[in-house]
Coordinates of C-alpha atoms and ligand atoms in Angstrom, one line a residue:
M255 CA 74.3 -78.7 -5.5
L256 CA 70.7 -79.7 -5.0
D257 CA 69.0 -77.0 -3.0
F258 CA 67.1 -79.3 -0.6
T259 CA 65.6 -76.3 1.0
K260 CA 63.7 -75.5 -2.2
H261 CA 61.6 -78.6 -1.3
F262 CA 61.6 -78.4 2.4
A263 CA 62.3 -75.7 4.9
T264 CA 60.6 -74.3 8.0
R265 CA 61.2 -70.7 7.1
I266 CA 58.5 -70.1 4.4
R267 CA 60.4 -67.6 2.4
A268 CA 63.1 -70.2 1.3
M269 CA 60.5 -72.5 -0.2
L270 CA 58.7 -73.1 -3.4
T271 CA 55.7 -75.3 -2.9
P272 CA 53.5 -76.3 -5.8
Q273 CA 49.9 -75.3 -5.4
S274 CA 48.9 -78.9 -5.4
E275 CA 50.6 -79.3 -2.0
P276 CA 50.1 -77.2 1.2
I277 CA 52.9 -75.0 2.3
P278 CA 54.3 -77.0 5.3
D279 CA 53.0 -75.8 8.7
S280 CA 51.0 -73.0 7.1
G281 CA 47.5 -74.3 8.0
Q282 CA 46.5 -74.4 4.4
V283 CA 43.5 -76.5 3.4
P284 CA 42.4 -78.1 0.1
N285 CA 40.3 -75.9 -2.1
S286 CA 37.6 -77.2 -4.5
A287 CA 40.0 -77.2 -7.5
G288 CA 42.6 -79.6 -6.2
G289 CA 44.9 -76.9 -5.0
F290 CA 45.7 -75.6 -1.5
A291 CA 44.8 -72.2 0.0
W292 CA 44.0 -70.8 3.4
A293 CA 40.6 -71.1 5.0
I294 CA 39.2 -67.7 5.8
D295 CA 37.8 -67.2 9.3
Q296 CA 34.1 -67.6 9.9
W297 CA 33.5 -63.8 10.3
D298 CA 35.1 -63.2 7.0
R299 CA 32.9 -65.9 5.5
L300 CA 29.9 -64.2 7.1
D301 CA 30.8 -61.0 5.2
R302 CA 31.3 -62.9 2.0
F303 CA 27.9 -64.5 2.4
L304 CA 26.2 -61.2 3.3
V305 CA 27.6 -59.6 0.1
L306 CA 27.8 -62.4 -2.4
G307 CA 25.1 -64.8 -1.2
S308 CA 25.1 -68.3 -2.6
E309 CA 22.5 -68.1 -5.4
G310 CA 23.5 -70.2 -8.3
G311 CA 26.5 -71.7 -6.5
T312 CA 30.0 -71.4 -7.8
Y313 CA 31.8 -73.2 -10.7
Y314 CA 32.8 -76.0 -8.3
V315 CA 30.1 -76.0 -5.7
G316 CA 26.4 -76.2 -6.3
E317 CA 23.9 -73.8 -4.8
R318 CA 22.7 -76.2 -2.2
P319 CA 26.1 -77.3 -0.7
L320 CA 27.3 -73.7 -0.9
T321 CA 24.3 -72.5 1.0
I322 CA 24.8 -75.2 3.6
Q323 CA 28.5 -74.3 4.1
N324 CA 27.7 -70.7 4.5
A325 CA 24.8 -71.4 6.9
H326 CA 27.2 -73.5 9.0
A327 CA 29.6 -70.5 9.1
V328 CA 26.7 -68.2 10.2
A329 CA 25.8 -70.7 12.9
D330 CA 29.4 -70.8 14.2
C331 CA 29.4 -67.0 14.4
L332 CA 26.1 -67.0 16.2
A333 CA 27.5 -69.4 18.8
Q334 CA 30.5 -67.2 19.3
D335 CA 28.9 -63.8 19.4
G336 CA 25.2 -63.6 18.3
P337 CA 24.7 -59.8 18.8
R338 CA 27.8 -59.2 16.7
V339 CA 26.2 -61.2 13.8
V340 CA 23.1 -59.1 14.1
A341 CA 25.0 -55.8 14.2
R342 CA 27.1 -56.8 11.2
T343 CA 24.0 -57.8 9.2
V344 CA 22.3 -54.5 9.9
E345 CA 25.4 -52.6 9.0
I346 CA 25.9 -54.4 5.6
S347 CA 22.2 -54.2 4.8
E348 CA 21.6 -50.6 5.8
S349 CA 24.7 -49.2 4.1
G350 CA 23.7 -50.8 0.8
R351 CA 27.0 -52.6 0.5
A352 CA 25.5 -55.8 -0.8
P353 CA 23.9 -56.2 -4.2
K354 CA 21.0 -58.2 -2.7
N355 CA 19.3 -58.0 0.7
D356 CA 18.2 -61.7 0.8
P357 CA 21.4 -63.0 2.5
A358 CA 21.0 -60.4 5.3
L359 CA 17.3 -61.4 5.8
F360 CA 18.3 -65.1 5.9
V361 CA 21.1 -64.4 8.5
L362 CA 18.6 -62.3 10.5
A363 CA 16.1 -65.2 10.5
M364 CA 18.8 -67.6 11.6
A365 CA 19.7 -65.2 14.5
A366 CA 16.1 -64.9 15.5
G367 CA 15.8 -68.7 15.7
L368 CA 19.2 -70.1 16.7
G369 CA 20.7 -67.3 18.8
D370 CA 20.6 -67.1 22.6
A371 CA 18.0 -64.8 24.2
P372 CA 19.9 -61.5 23.7
T373 CA 20.7 -62.4 20.1
R374 CA 17.0 -63.3 19.3
A375 CA 15.8 -60.1 20.9
A376 CA 18.4 -58.1 18.9
A377 CA 17.4 -59.8 15.7
L378 CA 13.7 -59.2 16.2
D379 CA 14.4 -55.5 17.1
A380 CA 16.4 -55.1 13.9
L381 CA 13.6 -56.5 11.7
P382 CA 12.3 -53.1 10.4
R383 CA 15.9 -51.9 9.7
V384 CA 16.7 -54.9 7.5
A385 CA 13.2 -55.7 6.2
R386 CA 12.6 -52.3 4.7
T387 CA 9.9 -53.2 2.2
G388 CA 6.9 -55.5 2.2
T389 CA 8.8 -57.9 -0.1
H390 CA 11.7 -58.0 2.4
L391 CA 9.3 -58.8 5.2
F392 CA 7.8 -61.7 3.2
H393 CA 11.2 -63.1 2.4
W394 CA 12.1 -63.0 6.1
L395 CA 8.8 -64.6 7.1
Q396 CA 9.6 -67.5 4.7
Y397 CA 13.2 -67.8 6.0
V398 CA 12.3 -67.7 9.7
R399 CA 9.9 -70.6 9.4
G400 CA 13.0 -72.7 8.9
F401 CA 14.4 -71.9 12.3
R402 CA 11.6 -71.3 14.7
G403 CA 7.8 -71.0 15.2
W404 CA 6.0 -67.7 15.4
G405 CA 5.8 -67.4 19.1
R406 CA 5.3 -64.2 21.0
G407 CA 8.6 -62.6 19.9
V408 CA 7.9 -63.0 16.1
R409 CA 4.3 -61.9 16.5
R410 CA 5.4 -58.7 18.3
A411 CA 8.2 -57.9 15.8
V412 CA 5.9 -58.4 12.8
A413 CA 3.1 -56.4 14.5
G414 CA 5.6 -53.6 15.2
W415 CA 6.7 -53.7 11.5
Y416 CA 3.1 -52.6 10.7
T417 CA 2.2 -50.4 13.6
Q418 CA 5.3 -48.3 13.7
K419 CA 5.1 -47.0 10.1
P420 CA 3.7 -43.6 9.5
P421 CA 0.2 -44.0 7.9
R422 CA 1.1 -43.0 4.3
E423 CA 4.2 -45.3 4.4
L424 CA 2.1 -48.2 5.6
A425 CA -0.5 -47.6 2.9
Y426 CA 2.4 -47.4 0.3
Q427 CA 3.8 -50.7 1.5
L428 CA 0.4 -52.5 1.4
L429 CA -0.3 -51.3 -2.1
K430 CA 3.2 -51.5 -3.6
Y431 CA 4.1 -55.0 -2.3
P432 CA 0.8 -56.8 -1.8
S433 CA 2.2 -60.4 -1.9
R434 CA 5.3 -62.4 -2.7
D435 CA 6.5 -66.0 -2.4
G436 CA 3.2 -67.3 -1.1
W437 CA 3.0 -64.6 1.5
S438 CA 0.6 -61.6 1.6
H439 CA -0.1 -58.9 4.1
R440 CA -3.3 -60.6 4.8
D441 CA -1.4 -63.7 6.1
A442 CA 1.1 -61.7 8.0
L443 CA -1.5 -59.5 9.7
R444 CA -3.6 -62.5 10.6
L445 CA -0.7 -64.2 12.3
A446 CA 0.8 -61.1 14.0
H447 CA -2.6 -59.6 14.9
P448 CA -1.4 -56.1 15.6
R449 CA -3.7 -53.9 17.6
P450 CA -4.4 -50.7 15.6
A451 CA -3.5 -47.5 17.4
T452 CA -5.6 -45.2 15.2
D453 CA -8.7 -45.4 13.0
E454 CA -6.5 -44.9 10.0
Q455 CA -4.5 -48.0 10.9
R456 CA -7.7 -49.9 11.6
A457 CA -9.0 -49.1 8.2
L458 CA -5.7 -50.0 6.5
F459 CA -5.4 -53.3 8.3
A460 CA -9.0 -54.1 7.3
R461 CA -8.3 -53.2 3.7
A462 CA -5.2 -55.5 3.7
A463 CA -7.3 -58.3 5.2
S464 CA -10.1 -58.0 2.7
R465 CA -10.1 -59.8 -0.7
T466 CA -12.0 -57.1 -2.5
R467 CA -11.5 -53.5 -3.3
E468 CA -14.5 -52.2 -1.4
P469 CA -14.3 -48.4 -1.1
V470 CA -12.3 -47.4 1.9
Q471 CA -13.9 -44.8 4.1
G472 CA -12.2 -42.2 6.3
E473 CA -9.9 -39.2 6.5
G474 CA -6.2 -38.8 5.8
E475 CA -3.5 -39.0 3.2
A476 CA -3.0 -42.8 3.6
L477 CA -6.6 -43.7 2.9
A478 CA -6.7 -41.2 0.0
L479 CA -3.8 -43.1 -1.5
V480 CA -5.7 -46.4 -1.2
R481 CA -8.8 -44.8 -2.8
A482 CA -6.8 -43.4 -5.7
A483 CA -5.2 -46.8 -6.5
D484 CA -8.5 -48.5 -6.2
A485 CA -10.1 -46.0 -8.5
L486 CA -7.7 -47.0 -11.3
H487 CA -8.7 -50.7 -10.9
L488 CA -12.5 -50.1 -10.4
D489 CA -13.0 -47.9 -13.4
A490 CA -11.9 -50.0 -16.3
E491 CA -13.0 -47.2 -18.7
M492 CA -10.8 -44.5 -17.3
E493 CA -9.0 -42.5 -19.9
P494 CA -5.2 -42.8 -19.8
R495 CA -4.9 -39.0 -19.4
R496 CA -7.2 -39.0 -16.4
A497 CA -5.3 -42.0 -14.9
A498 CA -2.1 -40.0 -15.4
D499 CA -3.6 -37.2 -13.3
V500 CA -4.6 -39.5 -10.5
I501 CA -1.1 -41.0 -10.5
R502 CA 0.5 -37.6 -10.4
E503 CA -1.7 -36.2 -7.7
N504 CA -1.2 -39.3 -5.4
R505 CA 2.3 -40.3 -6.4
L506 CA 1.3 -43.8 -7.3
T507 CA 3.9 -46.4 -8.4
R508 CA 3.8 -48.8 -11.2
E509 CA 2.7 -51.7 -9.0
M510 CA -0.5 -49.8 -8.1
V511 CA -1.5 -49.3 -11.7
P512 CA -3.5 -51.9 -13.7
T513 CA -1.6 -53.5 -16.6
H514 CA -3.8 -52.2 -19.4
L515 CA -2.9 -48.6 -18.5
L516 CA 0.9 -49.4 -18.7
A517 CA 0.8 -49.5 -22.5
H518 CA 0.4 -45.7 -22.6
P519 CA 3.4 -43.3 -22.7
V520 CA 1.3 -40.6 -20.9
V521 CA 0.8 -43.0 -17.9
W522 CA 4.6 -43.7 -17.8
E523 CA 5.3 -40.0 -18.0
A524 CA 3.2 -39.5 -14.8
L525 CA 4.8 -42.4 -13.1
L526 CA 8.3 -41.2 -13.9
E527 CA 7.7 -37.9 -12.0
G528 CA 7.6 -39.7 -8.6
M529 CA 9.4 -42.9 -9.5
P530 CA 11.9 -44.1 -6.9
L531 CA 15.4 -44.4 -8.4
T532 CA 15.6 -48.2 -8.1
A533 CA 12.3 -48.6 -10.0
L534 CA 13.5 -46.0 -12.6
I535 CA 16.6 -48.1 -13.3
R536 CA 14.6 -51.3 -13.5
N537 CA 12.0 -49.7 -15.9
L538 CA 14.3 -48.1 -18.4
A539 CA 13.7 -50.7 -21.1
T540 CA 9.9 -50.4 -20.7
M541 CA 9.9 -46.6 -20.8
T542 CA 12.0 -46.8 -23.9
R543 CA 9.8 -49.4 -25.5
V544 CA 6.6 -47.3 -25.0
G545 CA 8.4 -44.3 -26.6
L546 CA 8.7 -42.1 -23.5
V547 CA 12.5 -42.4 -23.3
A548 CA 13.6 -41.5 -26.9
P549 CA 16.6 -39.7 -28.3
G550 CA 16.5 -36.0 -27.3
S551 CA 13.2 -36.3 -25.4
T552 CA 12.6 -34.4 -22.2
A553 CA 12.1 -37.7 -20.3
S554 CA 15.4 -39.0 -21.5
R555 CA 17.2 -35.9 -20.2
R556 CA 15.3 -36.2 -16.9
V557 CA 16.1 -39.9 -16.6
A558 CA 19.8 -39.4 -17.4
E559 CA 20.1 -36.6 -14.8
R560 CA 18.5 -38.7 -12.1
V561 CA 20.4 -41.9 -12.9
A562 CA 23.8 -40.1 -12.6
D563 CA 22.9 -38.2 -9.3
A564 CA 25.5 -39.5 -6.8
D565 CA 23.6 -38.5 -3.7
A566 CA 20.3 -39.9 -4.9
L567 CA 22.1 -43.2 -5.8
R568 CA 23.4 -43.5 -2.3
R569 CA 20.2 -42.5 -0.6
A570 CA 18.3 -45.1 -2.6
R571 CA 21.0 -47.7 -1.8
V572 CA 21.4 -48.5 -5.5
H573 CA 24.2 -51.0 -5.7
P574 CA 26.8 -50.8 -8.5
V575 CA 26.1 -54.4 -9.5
Q576 CA 22.4 -53.5 -10.1
V577 CA 23.6 -50.7 -12.3
L578 CA 26.0 -52.9 -14.2
S579 CA 23.3 -55.5 -14.7
A580 CA 20.8 -52.8 -15.9
L581 CA 23.4 -51.4 -18.2
R582 CA 24.2 -54.7 -19.8
T583 CA 20.5 -55.5 -20.3
Y584 CA 19.5 -52.0 -21.5
A585 CA 22.4 -51.5 -23.9
S586 CA 21.7 -54.9 -25.5
G587 CA 18.3 -53.7 -26.5
Q588 CA 16.8 -57.1 -25.6
G589 CA 15.1 -58.5 -22.6
V590 CA 17.0 -61.3 -20.6
R591 CA 14.1 -63.7 -21.0
G592 CA 13.7 -62.7 -24.7
S593 CA 10.7 -60.6 -23.9
G594 CA 10.6 -57.7 -26.3
T595 CA 13.3 -55.4 -27.9
W596 CA 14.0 -51.7 -27.7
Q597 CA 16.3 -49.1 -29.2
P598 CA 18.7 -48.1 -26.4
V599 CA 19.1 -44.4 -26.0
A600 CA 22.8 -43.4 -25.9
A601 CA 22.4 -40.7 -23.3
V602 CA 20.8 -43.2 -20.9
V603 CA 23.5 -45.8 -21.5
D604 CA 26.1 -43.1 -20.7
A605 CA 24.3 -42.1 -17.6
L606 CA 24.2 -45.7 -16.4
D607 CA 27.9 -46.0 -17.1
A608 CA 28.6 -42.9 -14.9
A609 CA 26.2 -44.2 -12.3
F610 CA 28.2 -47.4 -11.9
Y611 CA 31.2 -45.5 -10.6
L612 CA 29.1 -43.1 -8.6
A613 CA 27.3 -45.9 -6.7
F614 CA 30.5 -46.9 -5.0
A615 CA 31.5 -45.3 -1.7
A616 CA 33.7 -42.3 -2.5
V617 CA 37.3 -43.3 -2.8
Q618 CA 40.4 -41.3 -2.0
P619 CA 43.2 -42.4 -4.3
A620 CA 46.1 -44.1 -2.6
R621 CA 48.5 -43.1 -5.4
R622 CA 50.4 -46.3 -5.4
R623 CA 51.6 -48.4 -8.4
M624 CA 48.9 -51.0 -8.8
M625 CA 48.7 -54.1 -10.9
L626 CA 45.1 -55.1 -11.4
A627 CA 45.2 -58.8 -12.2
L628 CA 42.0 -60.5 -13.4
D629 CA 41.7 -64.3 -13.1
V630 CA 40.0 -65.2 -16.4
S631 CA 40.3 -68.9 -16.0
G632 CA 37.5 -71.4 -16.7
S633 CA 35.9 -71.3 -13.2
M634 CA 35.5 -67.5 -13.5
G635 CA 33.0 -68.1 -16.2
A636 CA 30.4 -69.0 -13.6
S637 CA 27.6 -66.6 -13.2
V638 CA 27.4 -64.4 -10.2
L639 CA 24.6 -63.8 -7.8
G640 CA 22.3 -66.0 -9.8
M641 CA 22.4 -63.5 -12.7
Q642 CA 22.5 -65.4 -16.0
H643 CA 23.9 -62.6 -18.0
L644 CA 26.9 -61.6 -15.8
T645 CA 29.9 -63.9 -15.1
C646 CA 32.6 -63.6 -12.4
R647 CA 35.2 -62.6 -14.9
E648 CA 33.0 -59.8 -16.4
A649 CA 32.0 -58.5 -13.0
S650 CA 35.6 -58.5 -11.7
A651 CA 36.7 -56.4 -14.7
A652 CA 34.0 -53.9 -13.8
M653 CA 35.2 -53.9 -10.2
A654 CA 38.8 -53.4 -11.3
L655 CA 37.8 -50.4 -13.4
V656 CA 36.6 -48.6 -10.3
T657 CA 40.1 -48.8 -8.8
A658 CA 41.6 -47.9 -12.2
A659 CA 39.4 -44.8 -12.4
T660 CA 40.8 -43.4 -9.1
E661 CA 44.4 -44.7 -9.3
P662 CA 46.5 -42.9 -11.9
E663 CA 49.4 -45.5 -11.8
H664 CA 47.6 -48.7 -12.6
F665 CA 47.8 -51.4 -15.3
F666 CA 45.6 -54.3 -16.1
T667 CA 46.5 -57.9 -16.8
A668 CA 44.5 -61.0 -17.3
F669 CA 45.8 -64.4 -16.4
T670 CA 45.1 -68.0 -16.9
A671 CA 47.5 -70.9 -16.6
G672 CA 48.3 -73.2 -19.5
S673 CA 48.7 -72.3 -23.1
Y674 CA 46.3 -70.2 -25.1
P675 CA 45.1 -71.4 -28.5
S676 CA 47.6 -70.4 -31.1
Q677 CA 45.4 -67.6 -32.6
W678 CA 45.8 -65.8 -29.3
A679 CA 49.3 -64.7 -30.5
G680 CA 52.2 -63.7 -28.4
M681 CA 50.9 -64.9 -25.1
T682 CA 52.9 -67.8 -23.8
S683 CA 53.2 -67.1 -20.1
G684 CA 49.5 -67.2 -19.2
L685 CA 49.5 -63.5 -18.4
S686 CA 48.5 -60.9 -20.9
P687 CA 48.2 -57.2 -20.9
L688 CA 44.6 -56.1 -21.0
S689 CA 43.8 -52.9 -22.8
I690 CA 40.7 -51.7 -21.0
S691 CA 40.2 -48.3 -19.4
P692 CA 37.6 -46.5 -17.3
R693 CA 37.2 -44.2 -20.3
Q694 CA 35.7 -47.0 -22.3
R695 CA 32.0 -47.9 -21.8
L696 CA 31.5 -50.7 -19.4
D697 CA 29.6 -52.9 -21.8
D698 CA 32.5 -52.7 -24.3
V699 CA 34.9 -53.7 -21.5
V700 CA 32.7 -56.6 -20.5
R701 CA 32.5 -57.7 -24.2
S702 CA 36.3 -57.7 -24.6
I703 CA 36.7 -59.7 -21.3
S704 CA 34.2 -62.2 -22.5
G705 CA 36.3 -62.9 -25.6
I706 CA 39.4 -64.0 -23.8
P707 CA 40.0 -67.8 -24.0
F708 CA 39.7 -69.8 -20.8
G709 CA 42.5 -71.8 -19.1
G710 CA 43.6 -73.2 -15.7
T711 CA 44.2 -71.1 -12.6
D712 CA 47.6 -69.9 -11.3
C713 CA 47.2 -66.9 -9.0
A714 CA 50.9 -66.6 -8.6
L715 CA 51.4 -65.5 -12.2
P716 CA 50.9 -61.7 -11.6
M717 CA 53.7 -61.7 -9.0
L718 CA 56.0 -64.0 -11.0
E719 CA 55.5 -62.0 -14.2
A720 CA 56.2 -58.7 -12.5
Q721 CA 59.4 -60.1 -11.0
K722 CA 60.5 -61.6 -14.3
N723 CA 60.0 -58.3 -16.1
R724 CA 61.2 -56.2 -13.2
W725 CA 57.9 -54.2 -13.1
P726 CA 57.7 -52.0 -10.0
V727 CA 54.5 -52.7 -8.2
D728 CA 53.4 -51.5 -4.8
V729 CA 50.0 -53.3 -4.7
F730 CA 48.9 -56.4 -6.5
V731 CA 45.1 -56.6 -6.7
V732 CA 44.0 -60.1 -7.7
Y733 CA 40.4 -60.7 -8.6
T734 CA 39.7 -64.4 -8.3
D735 CA 37.5 -67.1 -6.8
N736 CA 40.7 -68.4 -5.0
E737 CA 40.5 -71.8 -6.7
T738 CA 44.1 -71.7 -7.7
W739 CA 45.9 -75.0 -8.5
A740 CA 48.0 -74.9 -11.6
G741 CA 51.2 -73.1 -10.3
S742 CA 54.5 -74.5 -9.2
I743 CA 54.7 -71.9 -6.4
H744 CA 52.0 -70.5 -4.1
P745 CA 50.9 -66.9 -4.6
A746 CA 51.9 -65.9 -1.1
Q747 CA 55.4 -67.3 -1.7
A748 CA 55.6 -65.5 -5.1
L749 CA 54.8 -62.3 -3.4
R750 CA 57.5 -62.8 -0.8
Q751 CA 60.0 -63.6 -3.5
Y752 CA 59.0 -60.5 -5.4
R753 CA 59.5 -58.3 -2.3
E754 CA 62.9 -59.7 -1.7
R755 CA 64.2 -59.6 -5.3
M756 CA 62.7 -56.1 -6.1
G757 CA 63.3 -54.5 -2.7
I758 CA 59.7 -53.3 -2.7
A759 CA 57.4 -54.0 0.3
A760 CA 54.6 -55.0 -2.1
K761 CA 51.2 -55.8 -0.8
L762 CA 48.5 -58.2 -2.1
V763 CA 44.8 -57.6 -2.1
V764 CA 42.6 -60.6 -2.9
V765 CA 39.2 -59.6 -4.2
A766 CA 37.0 -62.7 -3.7
M767 CA 34.5 -63.2 -6.4
A768 CA 32.8 -66.3 -4.9
S769 CA 31.4 -67.0 -1.4
N770 CA 33.6 -70.0 -0.8
G771 CA 35.8 -70.3 2.3
F772 CA 39.2 -70.0 0.7
S773 CA 41.9 -67.3 0.2
I774 CA 45.3 -67.1 -1.4
A775 CA 46.2 -64.4 1.1
D776 CA 48.3 -65.6 4.1
P777 CA 46.4 -64.5 7.2
E778 CA 49.8 -64.3 9.1
D779 CA 51.1 -61.7 6.6
A780 CA 49.9 -58.1 7.4
G781 CA 50.8 -57.2 3.8
M782 CA 48.0 -59.3 2.4
L783 CA 44.3 -58.4 2.6
D784 CA 41.0 -60.1 1.7
V785 CA 38.1 -58.1 0.5
V786 CA 34.8 -59.2 -0.9
G787 CA 34.1 -58.5 -4.6
F788 CA 30.8 -56.6 -5.1
D789 CA 31.1 -55.0 -1.8
A790 CA 30.2 -51.4 -2.7
A791 CA 32.9 -50.4 -0.2
A792 CA 35.6 -52.7 -1.7
P793 CA 37.4 -50.0 -3.8
Q794 CA 37.6 -47.8 -0.7
L795 CA 39.0 -50.7 1.4
I796 CA 41.6 -51.4 -1.3
A797 CA 42.7 -47.8 -1.4
D798 CA 42.9 -47.6 2.4
F799 CA 45.0 -50.7 2.6
A800 CA 47.3 -49.6 -0.3
R801 CA 47.9 -46.3 1.5
Ligands
LIG1183 CA1 39.8 -71.2 -12.0

């Protein structure tokens, strides 16, 4: 007989719908690749934007349209419940779950401009919690111009940003982040016009407003910090050793030191002592190039210890993707923009490798049988977060390793639809075992992922293949941009078929690697979950759901 219900039925489980068509009555929408998927709701899209941003766009959608789409989703959320948008933004930003803070600053600027009165007030109140550095403040000032004028509210919020800081912290911000993106403290202070509460504040504001380094007079730790930084600039003849003492005594940062002094290892040695962890990770290559970080050196040992300190990583909100990016650059021995080379120190590379895992929120293993399936199709070759040296497929492998490191019963697969070139022997189905392991170094894993040939996308393959081979799987974790199109059956249907034929109540977790609005997960099915790739809490969310 012809099984007509294969082509049309109202009970979803009976049907096989090609991905080029929507499942009838399911509410699916066209994705950007010519397939059909579900549209995620605007709040989920807000989360995707807060974590993934839109820098660099996706494989299918340019940066501009992707930004506009996401901004529309933010505006929808603001219209529904503005204070909830502000609360979510603060939560994601403060917890360090996102690799970059810029999307949070942008959403906060939208809320301060487009929200109703309580939303605007909440957004302005939250400014110091989301804009934690001078650079953050400048970014927010730039963004907010797109949505409102200064007005009394913005003036008061910006004035508060300056006046509520303890004196040394204020001096630190003024010296460390003097200007960015066309904004300086001088501009911000002139527009906000804060009334200084103390003589110390008055002197600091005056210093920020002045274009020269005239000696600052007055008592207190904050002004001493300014004088110390100025001394390094005013005395061009200062011996590097003497400069190192000044840096040590006053805990100066790299930004406060004139460039000519940064060629000396002794200066870097002093900087290292008080260096914030994020700066330390960013300056590893430079410290190696000047010879401070060298095989067996005390500095190397100290650096390795600090980089792999779980508590310090969390306190400094170091995001795993920042660590991954630093690891790739450092281990390559070559600057991204081709500026300079260095000999990477193995102990430091190992420490970065450990730090990647430690930077995630602690995960309790779910102890379920997990299939970690990586979409390695063409579109996953797009770069992520505007980082030229990291693609979606490489980053998703790194994300999958974190789950693999905590779940003893896991196996990896990589899938693309369509045939591989013949030299990729033995792989006809589009799904191939992937021999990677958390015991390997991350940069090796990334290298092996980069070598897999590209193809089309069929996100149903993991479930179909597991069914065909009768592999018992409790949780399928699929890392993808959700731009699936090449399959003869939708992933959600393949999962239901798997559950039925295997008698296992298998779940599906979709880890989204792009900030588009699509998901292969059926929102009506409680056994399917969407999480955002690069969310530092993603492995924890996956384990909780699996359990
Ligand atoms: Ca694809």
